[in-house]
PDB file of C-alpha atoms in Angstrom:
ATOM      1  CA  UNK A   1      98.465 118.056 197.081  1.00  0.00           C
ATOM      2  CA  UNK A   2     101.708 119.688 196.032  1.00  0.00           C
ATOM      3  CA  UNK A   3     103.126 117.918 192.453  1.00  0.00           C
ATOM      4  CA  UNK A   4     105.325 119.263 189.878  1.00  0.00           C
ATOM      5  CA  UNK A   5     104.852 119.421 186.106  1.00  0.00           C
ATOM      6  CA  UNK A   6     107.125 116.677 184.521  1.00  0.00           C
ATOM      7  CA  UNK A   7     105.436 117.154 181.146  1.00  0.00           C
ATOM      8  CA  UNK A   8     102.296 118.146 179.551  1.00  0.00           C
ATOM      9  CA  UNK A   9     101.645 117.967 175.947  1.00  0.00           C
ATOM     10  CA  UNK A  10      98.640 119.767 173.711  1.00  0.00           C
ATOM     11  CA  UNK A  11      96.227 116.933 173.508  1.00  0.00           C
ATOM     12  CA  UNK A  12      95.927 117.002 177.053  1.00  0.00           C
ATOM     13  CA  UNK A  13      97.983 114.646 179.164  1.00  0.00           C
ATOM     14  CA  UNK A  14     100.129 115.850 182.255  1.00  0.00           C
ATOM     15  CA  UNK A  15     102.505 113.819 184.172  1.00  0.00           C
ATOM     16  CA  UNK A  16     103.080 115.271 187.461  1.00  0.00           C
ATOM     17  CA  UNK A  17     104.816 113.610 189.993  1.00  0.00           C
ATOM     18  CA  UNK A  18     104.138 114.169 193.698  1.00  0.00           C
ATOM     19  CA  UNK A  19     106.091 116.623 196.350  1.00  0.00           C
ATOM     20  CA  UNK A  20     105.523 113.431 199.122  1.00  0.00           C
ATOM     21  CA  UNK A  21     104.878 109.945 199.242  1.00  0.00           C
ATOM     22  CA  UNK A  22     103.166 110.326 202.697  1.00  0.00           C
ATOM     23  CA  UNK A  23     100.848 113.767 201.356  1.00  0.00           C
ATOM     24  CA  UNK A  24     100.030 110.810 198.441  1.00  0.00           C
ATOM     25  CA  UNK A  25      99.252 107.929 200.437  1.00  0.00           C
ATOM     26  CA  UNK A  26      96.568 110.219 202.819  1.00  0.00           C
ATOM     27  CA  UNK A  27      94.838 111.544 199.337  1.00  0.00           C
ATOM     28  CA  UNK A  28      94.662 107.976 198.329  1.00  0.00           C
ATOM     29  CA  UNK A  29      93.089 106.605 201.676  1.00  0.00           C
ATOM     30  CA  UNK A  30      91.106 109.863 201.446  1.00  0.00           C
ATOM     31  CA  UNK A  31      89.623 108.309 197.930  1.00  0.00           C
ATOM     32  CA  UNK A  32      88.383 105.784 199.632  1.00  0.00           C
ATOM     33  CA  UNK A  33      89.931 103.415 195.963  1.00  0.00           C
ATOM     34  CA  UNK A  34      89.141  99.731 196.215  1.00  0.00           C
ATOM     35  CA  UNK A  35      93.144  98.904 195.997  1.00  0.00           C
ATOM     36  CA  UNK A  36      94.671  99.566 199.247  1.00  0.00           C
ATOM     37  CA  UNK A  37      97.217 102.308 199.214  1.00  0.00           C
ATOM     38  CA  UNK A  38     100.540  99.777 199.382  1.00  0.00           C
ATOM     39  CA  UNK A  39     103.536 100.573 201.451  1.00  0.00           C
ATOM     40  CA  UNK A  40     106.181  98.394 199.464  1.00  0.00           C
ATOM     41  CA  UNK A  41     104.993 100.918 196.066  1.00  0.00           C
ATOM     42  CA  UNK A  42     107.588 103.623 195.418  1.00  0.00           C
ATOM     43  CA  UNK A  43     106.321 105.068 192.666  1.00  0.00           C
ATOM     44  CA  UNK A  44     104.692 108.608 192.158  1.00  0.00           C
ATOM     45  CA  UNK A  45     104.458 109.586 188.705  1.00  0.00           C
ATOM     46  CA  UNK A  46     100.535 110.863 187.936  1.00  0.00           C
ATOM     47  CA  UNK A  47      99.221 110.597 184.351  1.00  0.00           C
ATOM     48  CA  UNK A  48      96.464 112.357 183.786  1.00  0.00           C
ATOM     49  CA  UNK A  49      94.975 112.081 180.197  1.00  0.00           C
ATOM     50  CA  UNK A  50      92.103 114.396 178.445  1.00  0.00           C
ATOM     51  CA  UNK A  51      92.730 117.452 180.754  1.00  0.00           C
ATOM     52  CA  UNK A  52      91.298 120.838 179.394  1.00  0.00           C
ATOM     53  CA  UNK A  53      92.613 124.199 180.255  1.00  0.00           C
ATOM     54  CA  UNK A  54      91.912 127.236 179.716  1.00  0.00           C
ATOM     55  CA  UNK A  55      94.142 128.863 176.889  1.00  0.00           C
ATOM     56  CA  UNK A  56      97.764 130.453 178.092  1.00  0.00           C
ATOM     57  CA  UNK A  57      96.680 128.891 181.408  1.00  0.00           C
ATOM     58  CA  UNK A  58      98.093 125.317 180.928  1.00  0.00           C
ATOM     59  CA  UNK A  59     100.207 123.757 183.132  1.00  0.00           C
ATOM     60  CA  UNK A  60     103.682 124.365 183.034  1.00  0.00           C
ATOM     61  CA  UNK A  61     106.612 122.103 182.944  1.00  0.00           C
ATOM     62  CA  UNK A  62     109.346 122.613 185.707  1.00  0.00           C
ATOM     63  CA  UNK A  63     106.358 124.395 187.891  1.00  0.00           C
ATOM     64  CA  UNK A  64     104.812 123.428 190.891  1.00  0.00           C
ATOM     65  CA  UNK A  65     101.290 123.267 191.645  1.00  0.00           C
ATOM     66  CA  UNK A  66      99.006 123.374 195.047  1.00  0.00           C
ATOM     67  CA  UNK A  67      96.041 121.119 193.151  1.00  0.00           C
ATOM     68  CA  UNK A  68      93.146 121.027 195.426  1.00  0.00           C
ATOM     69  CA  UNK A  69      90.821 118.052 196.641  1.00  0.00           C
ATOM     70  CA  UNK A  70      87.880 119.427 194.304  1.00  0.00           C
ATOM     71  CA  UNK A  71      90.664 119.017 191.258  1.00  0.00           C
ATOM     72  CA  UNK A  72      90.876 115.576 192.031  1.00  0.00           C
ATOM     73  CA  UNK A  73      86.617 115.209 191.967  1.00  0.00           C
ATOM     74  CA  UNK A  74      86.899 115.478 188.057  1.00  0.00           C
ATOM     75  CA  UNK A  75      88.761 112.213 187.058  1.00  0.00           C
ATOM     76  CA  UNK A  76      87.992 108.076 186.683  1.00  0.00           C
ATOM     77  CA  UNK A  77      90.657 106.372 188.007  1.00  0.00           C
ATOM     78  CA  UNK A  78      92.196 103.635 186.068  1.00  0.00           C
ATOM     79  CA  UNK A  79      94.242 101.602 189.089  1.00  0.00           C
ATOM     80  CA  UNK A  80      95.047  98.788 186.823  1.00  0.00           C
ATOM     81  CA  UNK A  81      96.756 100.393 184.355  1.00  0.00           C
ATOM     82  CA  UNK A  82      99.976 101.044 186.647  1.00  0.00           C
ATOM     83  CA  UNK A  83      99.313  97.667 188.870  1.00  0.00           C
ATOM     84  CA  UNK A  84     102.152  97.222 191.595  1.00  0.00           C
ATOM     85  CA  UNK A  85     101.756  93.565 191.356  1.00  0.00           C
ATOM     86  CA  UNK A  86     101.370  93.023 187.339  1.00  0.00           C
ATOM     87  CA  UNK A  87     104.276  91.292 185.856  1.00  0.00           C
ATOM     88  CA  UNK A  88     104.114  94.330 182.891  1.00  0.00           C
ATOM     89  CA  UNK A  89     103.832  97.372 185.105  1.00  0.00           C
ATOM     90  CA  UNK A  90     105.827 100.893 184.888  1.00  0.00           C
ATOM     91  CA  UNK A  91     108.187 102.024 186.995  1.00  0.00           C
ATOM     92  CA  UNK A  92     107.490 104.807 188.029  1.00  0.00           C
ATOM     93  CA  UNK A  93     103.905 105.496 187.288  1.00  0.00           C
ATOM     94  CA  UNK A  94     101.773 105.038 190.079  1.00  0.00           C
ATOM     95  CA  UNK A  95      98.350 106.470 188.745  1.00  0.00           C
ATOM     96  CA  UNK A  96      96.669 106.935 185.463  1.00  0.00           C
ATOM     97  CA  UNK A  97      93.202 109.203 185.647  1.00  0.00           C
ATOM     98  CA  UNK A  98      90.756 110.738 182.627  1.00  0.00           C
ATOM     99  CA  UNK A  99      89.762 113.979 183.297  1.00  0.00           C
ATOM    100  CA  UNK A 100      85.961 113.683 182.878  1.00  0.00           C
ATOM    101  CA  UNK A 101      84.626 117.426 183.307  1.00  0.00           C
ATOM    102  CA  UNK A 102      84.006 119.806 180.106  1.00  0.00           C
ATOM    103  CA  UNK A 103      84.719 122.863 182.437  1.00  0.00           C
ATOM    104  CA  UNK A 104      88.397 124.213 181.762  1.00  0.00           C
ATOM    105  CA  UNK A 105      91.206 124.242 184.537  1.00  0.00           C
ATOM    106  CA  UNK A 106      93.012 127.650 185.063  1.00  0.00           C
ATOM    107  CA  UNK A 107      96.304 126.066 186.480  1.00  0.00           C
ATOM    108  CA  UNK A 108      97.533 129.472 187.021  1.00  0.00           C
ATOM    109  CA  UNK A 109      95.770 129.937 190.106  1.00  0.00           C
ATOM    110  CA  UNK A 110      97.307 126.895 191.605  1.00  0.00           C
ATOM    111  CA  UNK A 111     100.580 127.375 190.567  1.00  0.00           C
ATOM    112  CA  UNK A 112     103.299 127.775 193.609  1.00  0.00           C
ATOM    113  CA  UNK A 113     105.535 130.694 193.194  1.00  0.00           C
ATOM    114  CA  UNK A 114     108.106 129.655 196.196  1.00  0.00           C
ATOM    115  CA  UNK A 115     111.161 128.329 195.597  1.00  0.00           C
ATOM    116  CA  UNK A 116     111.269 124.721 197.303  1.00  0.00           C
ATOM    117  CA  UNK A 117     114.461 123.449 198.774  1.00  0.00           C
ATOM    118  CA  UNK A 118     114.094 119.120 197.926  1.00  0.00           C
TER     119      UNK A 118
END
């Protein structure tokens, strides 16, 4: 799935936010998540907390990264932290995840070097 970096800090959260709405939706019904994927939620802000890279290799912010299905394999999903329907939720996150490996990502290697016309 193809998300920029909106920000990362040292302890190890990254907010990225998605490229599409529709590439989203299919990795969510791809998850196979208890919550249905729902069409009225415009959101697509991604936290992701705990993440551990390998040093200089970090994400960066303003870059855009290819992250691959296996990626995805290494969080717990929290899907009612960022609840469409709760009376308290954010507006613009969508999905909150722990990372729960100990191996270290090397972001480099998915980082797109293209210039993308939005």
């Amino acid at each position: 799935m193809l998300v920029y970096c909106e920000s990362k800090n040292d302890n190890g959260l990254v907010i990225f936010d998605v490229y599409s709405l529709d590439d989203l939706r299919e990795w969510w019904e791809s998850r196979g998540f208890s919550v249905p994927w729902n069409e009225e939620d415009s959101r697509s802000l991604i936290e992701l907390e705990n993440v551990k890279w390998v040093k200089q290799k970090c994400p960066r912010e303003g870059k855009w990264y290819e992250l691959p299905e296996e990626f995805w394999g290494n969080f717990k999903y929290d899907l009612k932290k960022f609840n469409f329907h709760s009376k308290d939720r954010f507006l613009l996150f969508r999905i909150s995840a722990k990372y729960i490996s100990e191996q270290e990502v090397d972001f480099v290697q998915y980082r797109v070097y293209k210039e993308w016309k939005i």
